[in-house]
Coordinates of C-alpha atoms in Angstrom, one line a residue:
M1 CA -19.9 -54.5 64.6
Y2 CA -23.3 -55.5 65.9
A3 CA -23.0 -53.0 68.8
A4 CA -22.1 -50.2 66.3
V5 CA -25.1 -51.0 64.1
L6 CA -27.4 -51.1 67.2
V7 CA -26.3 -47.7 68.3
V8 CA -26.8 -46.2 64.9
A9 CA -30.3 -47.8 64.8
L10 CA -31.2 -46.4 68.3
V11 CA -30.0 -42.9 67.3
A12 CA -32.1 -43.1 64.1
A13 CA -35.1 -44.1 66.2
G14 CA -34.5 -41.1 68.6
C15 CA -33.8 -43.4 71.5
V16 CA -30.4 -42.0 72.4
V17 CA -28.4 -38.9 71.8
L18 CA -24.6 -39.2 71.2
R19 CA -22.5 -36.5 72.6
M20 CA -19.9 -35.2 70.2
G21 CA -17.6 -33.7 72.8
P22 CA -16.3 -33.8 76.4
D23 CA -18.3 -32.8 79.5
V24 CA -17.5 -29.1 80.0
T25 CA -19.3 -26.4 82.0
L26 CA -19.0 -22.8 80.8
R27 CA -19.8 -20.2 83.4
V28 CA -21.5 -17.3 81.6
L29 CA -22.4 -13.9 82.8
A30 CA -25.5 -13.0 80.8
G31 CA -28.3 -10.5 80.3
S32 CA -31.8 -11.6 81.3
E33 CA -32.8 -11.6 77.6
I34 CA -30.9 -14.9 77.3
A35 CA -33.2 -16.7 79.8
D36 CA -35.6 -17.8 77.1
L37 CA -32.8 -20.0 75.6
E38 CA -32.4 -22.1 78.7
P39 CA -34.5 -25.1 77.4
L40 CA -32.7 -25.0 74.1
L41 CA -29.3 -24.9 75.9
E42 CA -30.2 -28.1 77.7
E43 CA -30.8 -29.8 74.4
V44 CA -27.5 -28.5 73.1
E45 CA -25.8 -29.9 76.2
E46 CA -27.2 -33.4 75.4
R47 CA -25.7 -33.2 71.9
T48 CA -22.3 -31.6 72.8
G49 CA -21.6 -32.4 76.4
V50 CA -21.2 -28.6 77.0
A51 CA -23.3 -27.2 79.9
V52 CA -23.9 -23.5 80.1
E53 CA -24.2 -22.2 83.7
L54 CA -25.8 -18.7 83.4
E55 CA -25.7 -16.0 86.0
Y56 CA -27.9 -12.9 85.1
T57 CA -27.1 -9.3 85.6
G58 CA -27.9 -5.9 84.0
T59 CA -26.1 -5.1 80.7
L60 CA -24.2 -2.1 81.8
D61 CA -23.5 -3.5 85.2
G62 CA -22.1 -6.7 83.7
M63 CA -20.0 -5.1 81.0
A64 CA -18.6 -2.7 83.5
R65 CA -17.6 -5.6 85.8
I66 CA -15.8 -7.4 83.0
A67 CA -14.1 -4.2 81.7
S68 CA -12.7 -3.6 85.2
G69 CA -11.3 -7.1 85.4
D70 CA -13.9 -8.5 87.8
R71 CA -14.7 -12.0 86.5
E72 CA -15.6 -13.7 89.8
G73 CA -19.0 -15.4 89.8
E74 CA -21.0 -17.4 92.2
G75 CA -19.5 -20.7 90.9
G76 CA -16.0 -19.5 90.1
E77 CA -14.6 -17.3 87.4
Y78 CA -16.7 -16.5 84.3
D79 CA -15.5 -18.2 81.1
A80 CA -17.8 -16.0 78.9
V81 CA -20.3 -13.3 78.7
W82 CA -23.6 -13.3 76.7
F83 CA -25.4 -10.0 76.5
A84 CA -27.7 -8.6 73.8
S85 CA -24.8 -6.4 72.7
N86 CA -21.1 -6.0 73.4
R87 CA -20.8 -2.5 72.0
Y88 CA -20.3 -0.8 75.4
L89 CA -17.6 -3.3 76.3
G90 CA -15.7 -2.3 73.2
L91 CA -15.5 1.4 74.1
D92 CA -12.3 1.2 76.1
E93 CA -9.1 -0.8 76.2
G94 CA -10.1 -2.6 79.4
G95 CA -13.2 -4.0 77.7
R96 CA -11.5 -4.8 74.4
S97 CA -8.7 -6.7 76.1
A98 CA -11.2 -8.8 78.1
V99 CA -12.4 -10.5 74.9
H100 CA -10.8 -13.5 73.3
V101 CA -13.4 -14.2 70.6
R102 CA -17.0 -13.4 70.0
T103 CA -19.7 -15.0 67.8
S104 CA -23.1 -13.5 66.9
I105 CA -25.8 -16.0 67.7
M106 CA -29.0 -14.2 66.7
V107 CA -30.2 -10.7 65.8
S108 CA -33.1 -8.5 66.9
P109 CA -33.4 -4.7 66.1
V110 CA -35.0 -2.3 68.6
V111 CA -38.2 -1.1 66.9
L112 CA -41.6 0.3 67.8
G113 CA -44.9 -1.7 68.3
V114 CA -48.0 0.5 68.1
R115 CA -51.6 -0.4 69.1
A116 CA -53.4 -1.0 65.9
D117 CA -56.1 1.6 66.4
R118 CA -53.5 4.3 67.2
A119 CA -51.4 3.3 64.2
R120 CA -54.4 3.8 62.0
E121 CA -55.1 7.2 63.5
L122 CA -51.5 8.3 62.8
G123 CA -51.3 6.8 59.3
W124 CA -48.6 4.3 60.3
T125 CA -50.1 1.4 58.5
D126 CA -49.7 -0.4 55.1
G127 CA -46.0 -0.1 55.0
A128 CA -46.0 3.7 55.6
E129 CA -42.5 5.2 56.0
V130 CA -42.2 6.4 59.6
T131 CA -39.1 8.0 61.1
W132 CA -38.0 8.6 64.7
T133 CA -38.7 12.3 64.0
D134 CA -42.3 11.3 63.1
V135 CA -42.6 9.5 66.4
H136 CA -41.2 12.6 68.2
R137 CA -43.8 14.7 66.3
A138 CA -46.6 12.3 67.4
V139 CA -45.5 12.7 71.0
A140 CA -45.4 16.5 70.8
E141 CA -48.6 17.0 68.8
E142 CA -50.7 13.9 69.1
G143 CA -50.1 12.9 72.8
F144 CA -48.5 9.6 71.7
T145 CA -47.3 7.6 74.7
Y146 CA -45.1 4.5 74.9
G147 CA -43.1 2.2 77.2
M148 CA -39.4 1.7 77.0
T149 CA -36.8 0.1 79.3
N150 CA -34.4 2.1 81.4
P151 CA -31.1 2.6 79.3
G152 CA -29.1 2.3 82.5
A153 CA -30.5 -1.2 83.2
S154 CA -31.5 -2.8 79.9
N155 CA -30.0 -3.1 76.5
S156 CA -33.2 -2.5 74.6
G157 CA -33.6 1.0 76.3
F158 CA -29.9 1.6 75.9
S159 CA -30.1 0.8 72.1
A160 CA -33.3 2.9 71.7
L161 CA -31.6 5.9 73.4
I162 CA -28.6 5.7 71.1
G163 CA -30.8 5.1 68.1
V164 CA -33.2 8.0 68.7
A165 CA -30.3 10.4 69.5
S166 CA -28.4 9.3 66.4
A167 CA -31.4 9.7 64.1
M168 CA -32.3 13.1 65.5
A169 CA -28.6 14.3 65.1
D170 CA -28.8 13.1 61.5
T171 CA -25.1 13.5 60.8
G172 CA -24.5 10.2 59.1
A173 CA -21.7 9.5 61.6
A174 CA -21.3 8.3 65.1
L175 CA -22.7 10.5 67.8
R176 CA -20.4 13.2 69.3
S177 CA -21.0 15.1 72.6
E178 CA -21.8 18.3 70.6
D179 CA -24.5 16.4 68.7
V180 CA -26.1 15.2 71.9
E181 CA -26.1 18.7 73.3
Q182 CA -27.7 20.1 70.1
V183 CA -30.6 17.6 70.1
G184 CA -31.1 17.7 73.9
P185 CA -34.4 19.7 73.8
E186 CA -35.9 17.4 71.2
L187 CA -34.8 14.3 73.2
A188 CA -36.4 15.7 76.3
E189 CA -39.7 16.2 74.4
F190 CA -39.4 12.8 72.9
F191 CA -39.1 11.1 76.3
S192 CA -41.9 13.1 77.7
G193 CA -44.1 10.5 76.0
Q194 CA -42.5 7.6 77.9
E195 CA -45.3 6.5 80.4
M196 CA -43.7 3.2 81.3
T197 CA -40.2 2.1 82.2
A198 CA -38.7 -1.2 83.3
G199 CA -35.5 -2.9 84.1
S200 CA -36.1 -5.7 81.5
S201 CA -37.6 -6.0 78.1
G202 CA -39.7 -9.0 79.0
W203 CA -41.3 -7.4 82.1
L204 CA -42.0 -4.3 80.1
A205 CA -44.0 -6.4 77.6
D206 CA -46.0 -8.0 80.4
A207 CA -46.7 -4.6 81.9
F208 CA -47.8 -3.3 78.6
V209 CA -50.4 -6.1 78.4
R210 CA -51.6 -5.4 81.9
R211 CA -52.0 -1.7 81.2
A212 CA -54.0 -2.6 78.0
E213 CA -56.3 -4.7 80.2
R214 CA -56.9 -1.9 82.6
S215 CA -58.1 1.6 82.0
R216 CA -54.9 3.4 81.0
P217 CA -53.2 1.7 78.0
V218 CA -50.2 3.3 76.4
D219 CA -50.0 3.7 72.7
G220 CA -46.8 1.9 71.9
L221 CA -43.8 -0.2 73.0
I222 CA -40.2 0.5 72.1
N223 CA -38.6 -2.9 72.4
Y224 CA -36.8 -5.7 70.5
E225 CA -38.6 -6.8 67.4
S226 CA -38.6 -10.3 68.8
V227 CA -40.5 -9.3 71.9
I228 CA -43.1 -7.5 69.8
L229 CA -43.5 -10.4 67.4
S230 CA -43.8 -12.8 70.3
L231 CA -46.4 -10.6 71.9
N232 CA -48.4 -10.6 68.7
A233 CA -48.2 -14.4 68.4
S234 CA -49.4 -14.8 72.0
D235 CA -52.9 -13.5 71.5
S236 CA -52.6 -11.6 74.7
L237 CA -53.8 -8.4 73.0
N238 CA -57.2 -7.8 71.4
E239 CA -55.4 -6.9 68.2
P240 CA -51.8 -7.4 67.2
L241 CA -49.4 -4.4 67.5
T242 CA -48.4 -2.7 64.3
V243 CA -44.7 -3.1 63.9
V244 CA -43.1 0.2 62.9
Y245 CA -39.6 0.0 61.5
P246 CA -38.1 3.6 61.6
S247 CA -36.8 4.3 58.1
D248 CA -34.0 6.6 59.5
G249 CA -32.4 3.6 61.2
V250 CA -32.3 1.4 64.3
V251 CA -29.7 -0.1 66.6
T252 CA -29.6 -3.9 66.5
A253 CA -28.8 -6.5 69.1
D254 CA -26.6 -9.3 67.8
Y255 CA -26.4 -11.4 71.0
P256 CA -22.6 -12.2 70.8
L257 CA -21.5 -15.2 72.8
T258 CA -18.1 -13.9 74.0
L259 CA -15.3 -16.1 75.3
L260 CA -13.2 -14.0 77.7
S261 CA -9.4 -13.6 77.3
D262 CA -6.9 -16.2 78.5
P263 CA -9.4 -19.1 78.3
S264 CA -8.4 -22.6 79.5
E265 CA -8.1 -25.3 76.9
E266 CA -11.3 -26.9 78.2
A267 CA -13.2 -23.6 77.9
L268 CA -11.8 -23.0 74.4
E269 CA -12.9 -26.4 73.2
G270 CA -16.3 -26.2 74.9
Y271 CA -16.9 -22.8 73.4
G272 CA -16.1 -24.1 69.9
L273 CA -18.5 -27.0 70.3
L274 CA -21.2 -24.7 71.7
V275 CA -20.9 -22.2 68.9
E276 CA -20.9 -24.9 66.2
D277 CA -24.2 -26.2 67.5
L278 CA -25.8 -22.8 68.1
T279 CA -25.0 -21.6 64.6
S280 CA -26.0 -24.8 62.9
T281 CA -29.0 -24.5 60.6
R282 CA -31.1 -26.8 62.8
T283 CA -30.5 -24.8 66.0
Q284 CA -30.8 -21.5 64.3
Q285 CA -34.2 -22.4 63.0
R286 CA -35.3 -23.5 66.5
I287 CA -34.1 -20.1 67.8
A288 CA -36.1 -18.3 65.1
D289 CA -39.2 -20.4 65.7
Q290 CA -39.1 -20.2 69.5
T291 CA -37.8 -16.7 70.2
W292 CA -38.7 -14.7 67.1
R293 CA -35.1 -13.5 66.7
R294 CA -33.5 -13.3 63.3
P295 CA -31.1 -16.2 62.5
V296 CA -27.5 -15.5 61.5
T297 CA -27.0 -18.7 59.5
A298 CA -28.1 -19.2 55.8
G299 CA -30.9 -21.8 55.5
A300 CA -32.7 -20.7 58.6
E301 CA -35.3 -17.9 58.4
L302 CA -37.9 -16.0 60.4
S303 CA -41.5 -16.5 59.3
P304 CA -43.2 -14.4 58.2
P305 CA -40.3 -12.5 56.6
V306 CA -39.2 -9.2 58.1
P307 CA -37.7 -6.2 56.3
S308 CA -34.1 -5.3 56.1
L309 CA -33.2 -2.2 58.1
V310 CA -30.8 0.8 58.1
E311 CA -28.3 0.3 61.0
L312 CA -27.4 3.5 62.8
P313 CA -23.7 4.0 63.7
F314 CA -22.8 3.3 67.3
P315 CA -20.8 6.0 69.2
T316 CA -17.1 5.3 69.3
S317 CA -16.5 7.2 72.5
R318 CA -17.4 6.0 76.0
E319 CA -17.6 9.6 77.1
V320 CA -20.4 10.2 74.6
V321 CA -22.3 7.1 75.7
D322 CA -21.9 7.7 79.4
G323 CA -22.9 11.4 79.0
L324 CA -26.0 10.5 77.0
V325 CA -27.1 7.8 79.5
G326 CA -26.4 10.1 82.4
D327 CA -28.4 12.9 80.8
Y328 CA -31.3 10.6 80.3
A329 CA -31.3 9.7 84.0
A330 CA -30.9 13.3 85.2
S331 CA -32.8 15.4 82.8
L332 CA -34.3 13.8 79.6
R333 CA -36.7 11.2 81.1
R334 CA -39.8 11.9 83.1
P335 CA -39.0 12.4 86.8
A336 CA -39.7 9.6 89.3
R337 CA -41.9 9.7 92.4
T338 CA -41.2 6.7 94.7
V339 CA -42.5 5.7 98.2
Y340 CA -40.2 3.3 100.1
V341 CA -42.3 1.4 102.5
L342 CA -39.7 0.0 105.0
D343 CA -40.2 -2.6 107.7
V344 CA -38.6 -1.5 110.9
S345 CA -40.5 -4.0 113.2
G346 CA -38.7 -5.8 116.0
S347 CA -37.4 -8.6 113.8
M348 CA -35.4 -6.0 111.8
E349 CA -33.3 -5.0 114.9
G350 CA -29.6 -5.5 114.6
E351 CA -27.9 -6.8 111.4
R352 CA -31.0 -6.7 109.2
L353 CA -31.6 -3.0 109.9
D354 CA -27.9 -2.3 109.3
E355 CA -28.1 -4.0 105.9
L356 CA -31.2 -2.0 105.0
Q357 CA -29.5 1.3 106.0
A358 CA -26.4 0.4 104.0
A359 CA -28.4 -0.6 100.9
L360 CA -30.6 2.5 100.9
G361 CA -27.6 4.7 101.8
A362 CA -25.8 3.5 98.6
L363 CA -28.6 5.0 96.5
T364 CA -27.7 8.5 97.8
G365 CA -24.6 8.4 95.6
A366 CA -22.2 7.8 98.4
S367 CA -20.7 4.8 96.7
G368 CA -20.0 6.6 93.4
G369 CA -18.1 4.6 90.8
S370 CA -19.4 3.3 87.5
L371 CA -22.0 4.7 85.1
A372 CA -24.5 2.0 86.3
S373 CA -24.1 3.0 89.9
S374 CA -24.3 6.7 89.2
T375 CA -27.5 6.3 87.2
Q376 CA -28.9 4.1 90.0
S377 CA -28.5 6.8 92.6
F378 CA -31.3 9.3 93.3
Q379 CA -31.5 11.8 90.4
E380 CA -32.4 15.5 89.8
R381 CA -36.1 16.2 89.8
E382 CA -36.8 12.9 91.7
E383 CA -39.1 12.8 94.7
V384 CA -38.4 10.1 97.3
T385 CA -40.5 9.4 100.4
L386 CA -39.4 7.1 103.2
L387 CA -42.3 5.5 105.0
P388 CA -41.1 3.3 107.8
F389 CA -43.6 1.1 109.5
A390 CA -43.9 -1.4 112.4
T391 CA -47.1 -1.5 114.5
E392 CA -48.3 1.4 112.4
P393 CA -46.9 3.7 109.7
A394 CA -44.5 6.3 110.9
S395 CA -44.6 9.9 109.7
P396 CA -43.4 10.0 106.1
L397 CA -40.2 11.8 105.2
T398 CA -40.2 13.3 101.7
F399 CA -37.1 14.6 99.8
V400 CA -37.1 16.4 96.4
V401 CA -33.8 16.2 94.6
E402 CA -33.7 19.6 93.0
A403 CA -31.0 20.6 90.5
G404 CA -28.1 22.3 92.2
V405 CA -28.7 20.7 95.6
V406 CA -28.4 17.1 94.7
D407 CA -25.6 16.4 97.2
E408 CA -27.3 18.3 100.0
V409 CA -30.6 16.5 99.6
N410 CA -28.9 13.1 99.3
A411 CA -27.0 13.8 102.5
E412 CA -30.2 14.6 104.3
L413 CA -31.8 11.4 102.9
S414 CA -28.8 9.4 104.0
E415 CA -29.0 10.9 107.5
A416 CA -32.7 10.0 107.7
V417 CA -32.0 6.4 106.7
A418 CA -29.2 6.1 109.3
G419 CA -31.7 7.3 111.9
L420 CA -34.2 4.4 111.4
E421 CA -34.9 2.3 114.6
A422 CA -36.5 -1.1 114.9
G423 CA -39.3 -2.3 117.2
G424 CA -43.0 -3.4 117.1
D425 CA -45.2 -5.6 114.9
T426 CA -45.6 -5.8 111.1
A427 CA -48.5 -3.7 109.7
A428 CA -47.4 -3.7 106.1
Y429 CA -50.7 -3.2 104.4
D430 CA -51.6 -0.3 106.7
A431 CA -48.4 1.3 105.5
L432 CA -49.2 0.5 101.8
V433 CA -52.6 2.1 102.2
R434 CA -50.8 5.2 103.6
A435 CA -48.3 5.1 100.7
Y436 CA -51.1 5.3 98.1
E437 CA -52.8 8.1 100.1
L438 CA -49.5 10.0 99.9
L439 CA -49.3 9.4 96.1
E440 CA -52.9 10.6 95.7
E441 CA -52.4 13.7 97.9
G442 CA -49.4 14.7 95.7
Y443 CA -51.0 13.8 92.4
A444 CA -51.3 16.9 90.2
G445 CA -53.9 15.5 87.8
P446 CA -53.5 14.4 84.1
E447 CA -50.7 16.9 83.6
D448 CA -48.6 15.2 86.3
E449 CA -45.8 13.4 84.3
R450 CA -44.0 11.7 87.1
L451 CA -43.4 7.9 86.9
M452 CA -44.8 6.7 90.3
S453 CA -43.9 3.4 92.1
V454 CA -43.9 1.9 95.6
V455 CA -41.2 -0.3 97.0
L456 CA -42.1 -2.6 100.0
M457 CA -39.3 -4.2 102.0
T458 CA -40.4 -6.5 104.8
D459 CA -38.6 -9.4 106.6
G460 CA -41.7 -11.3 108.0
E461 CA -45.3 -12.1 107.7
V462 CA -47.9 -9.3 108.1
N463 CA -49.4 -9.8 111.6
R464 CA -51.3 -6.6 112.3
G465 CA -53.9 -4.3 110.7
T466 CA -55.2 -4.3 107.1
T467 CA -55.1 -7.5 105.1
L468 CA -54.1 -8.0 101.5
D469 CA -57.7 -8.3 100.3
E470 CA -58.6 -5.1 102.2
F471 CA -55.6 -3.3 100.7
G472 CA -56.8 -4.4 97.2
V473 CA -60.3 -2.9 97.9
S474 CA -58.6 0.3 99.0
L475 CA -57.1 0.9 95.6
S476 CA -60.5 1.2 93.9
G477 CA -61.8 4.7 93.7
R478 CA -58.4 6.3 93.5
P479 CA -57.4 8.2 90.3
D480 CA -56.4 5.8 87.5
A481 CA -52.8 7.0 87.6
V482 CA -52.5 6.2 91.3
E483 CA -54.5 3.0 91.3
T484 CA -52.2 1.5 88.6
V485 CA -48.9 2.3 90.5
P486 CA -46.9 -0.9 90.9
V487 CA -45.6 -2.3 94.1
F488 CA -42.1 -3.8 93.9
T489 CA -41.8 -6.3 96.8
V490 CA -38.5 -7.3 98.3
L491 CA -38.2 -10.7 99.9
F492 CA -36.0 -10.5 103.0
G493 CA -35.6 -12.7 106.0
E494 CA -38.8 -14.7 106.6
S495 CA -41.0 -12.9 104.1
D496 CA -44.3 -14.6 103.1
V497 CA -43.3 -15.5 99.5
P498 CA -46.8 -16.4 98.1
E499 CA -48.4 -13.3 99.7
M500 CA -45.6 -10.9 98.4
T501 CA -45.9 -12.5 95.0
E502 CA -49.7 -12.0 95.0
L503 CA -49.3 -8.4 96.1
A504 CA -46.9 -7.7 93.2
E505 CA -49.2 -9.4 90.7
L506 CA -52.2 -7.4 92.1
T507 CA -50.5 -4.1 91.5
G508 CA -48.6 -4.9 88.3
G509 CA -45.2 -4.9 90.2
Q510 CA -42.4 -7.4 90.5
V511 CA -40.9 -9.5 93.2
F512 CA -37.2 -9.2 94.0
D513 CA -35.4 -11.7 96.2
A514 CA -32.9 -10.4 98.8
R515 CA -32.7 -13.6 100.8
E516 CA -29.7 -15.0 98.9
Q517 CA -28.7 -11.8 97.0
D518 CA -27.2 -8.7 98.5
L519 CA -29.9 -6.2 99.5
E520 CA -28.0 -3.3 98.0
Q521 CA -27.9 -5.0 94.6
V522 CA -31.6 -5.7 94.8
F523 CA -32.4 -2.0 95.5
R524 CA -30.1 -1.0 92.6
E525 CA -31.9 -3.5 90.3
I526 CA -35.3 -2.0 91.3
R527 CA -34.0 1.4 90.2
G528 CA -34.3 0.2 86.6
Y529 CA -38.0 0.0 87.1
Q530 CA -38.6 3.5 88.5

């Protein structure tokens, strides 16, 4: 009796936490959007005994894997998936049959955040009613620009694409293929305003802030409401973004924690305990306060209050969704211009060079397969330059993927990759200087709509030529559109991690780690940022 009273007293004093269930580990394949819940999930584990082991992947990639029956993860089979939305998974029988039960944990619509001064110019303030058609008109007539994630890589871009197309079709029903074809010209004009892309909603928000600090800010940000509200609360902008809620409707993420079919008794029990805690009023309020997502449980609320919205119907056909995402990649979005700066120094000889050739070769479309892999391959209107380097940069090889000759150009590109040979030192910054020279030489001025980027893959420390500081100096004086081109660095072999990280931060890029992850998958992931 005394012991029981003592435990109750200690719990009341906050000295101990009693677990209400068994020790269970749920292996979960998740979208990167879930990462901000990791600290909260640790607290949930303390209360329930249920640990959540997250492995991150792109939304379309992850759902395609599950729908095909592939549940094998790094630590064993996945017990559950947790993406911002499961809608794509429900478009065919393979995906539907993979689900045992799903529970919505939180909600965030995909809306538009607009720089305050631009919102005032456009009259989008004081609760003004704004539609996606109004945004389209602002792009066409007022030069409105925005950032949005890649629909083939991130759910926020995927949801925005579906939402904009549905609003433009204005049929009051789920999109059909003929609807998409009819509004194709309007969609292409709408996406001509997209000056920034990304593979994740969080990185896009960070890049938006960096652009605002430099000389070429964009006007708006199509993203989750939660990301925009969080950005406003961070004081990282001179003035908070004006949140525009399109009155003709949005597509909302409901973050369903989904237990996969044929669960073990342990996984089923652990899932129940986890969901019970996550949907409790206490935890829901923590989610709202910490992530700015709307709670799904009565008694918890987002503060300040947010308006209710019109939800647009999601397509019921996978053919429609795949066709729309494919059209975006090939013809609706701005074309990409990428320079691949590739280390072929002596340390790359043998297995490493073979891996590089296989990884880049996969982007020529040779592997085929899923929607995700097809949109990650080189697309129509895209310009790709290979710039191998060792002791010095080699002669660049540039390929323009024109409509009607995609297969032929990709075959030539694949042959060029297969012909790479290793030998020499590592003059990475000499090669980067040359990459930016090539971008400047090909830059057509303010009317040039291409989304430019540089990818650097090196397996060792830079030991020859220009230094990082000297490279930074070389950027100044270039046209703004070239100076702000990001470098996406790939860690491989014995890469200098701090230096590659500094390089990515200097240029507004991102670091990708291929030391423990397959290099092909890393290159595919980078495609979402191009």
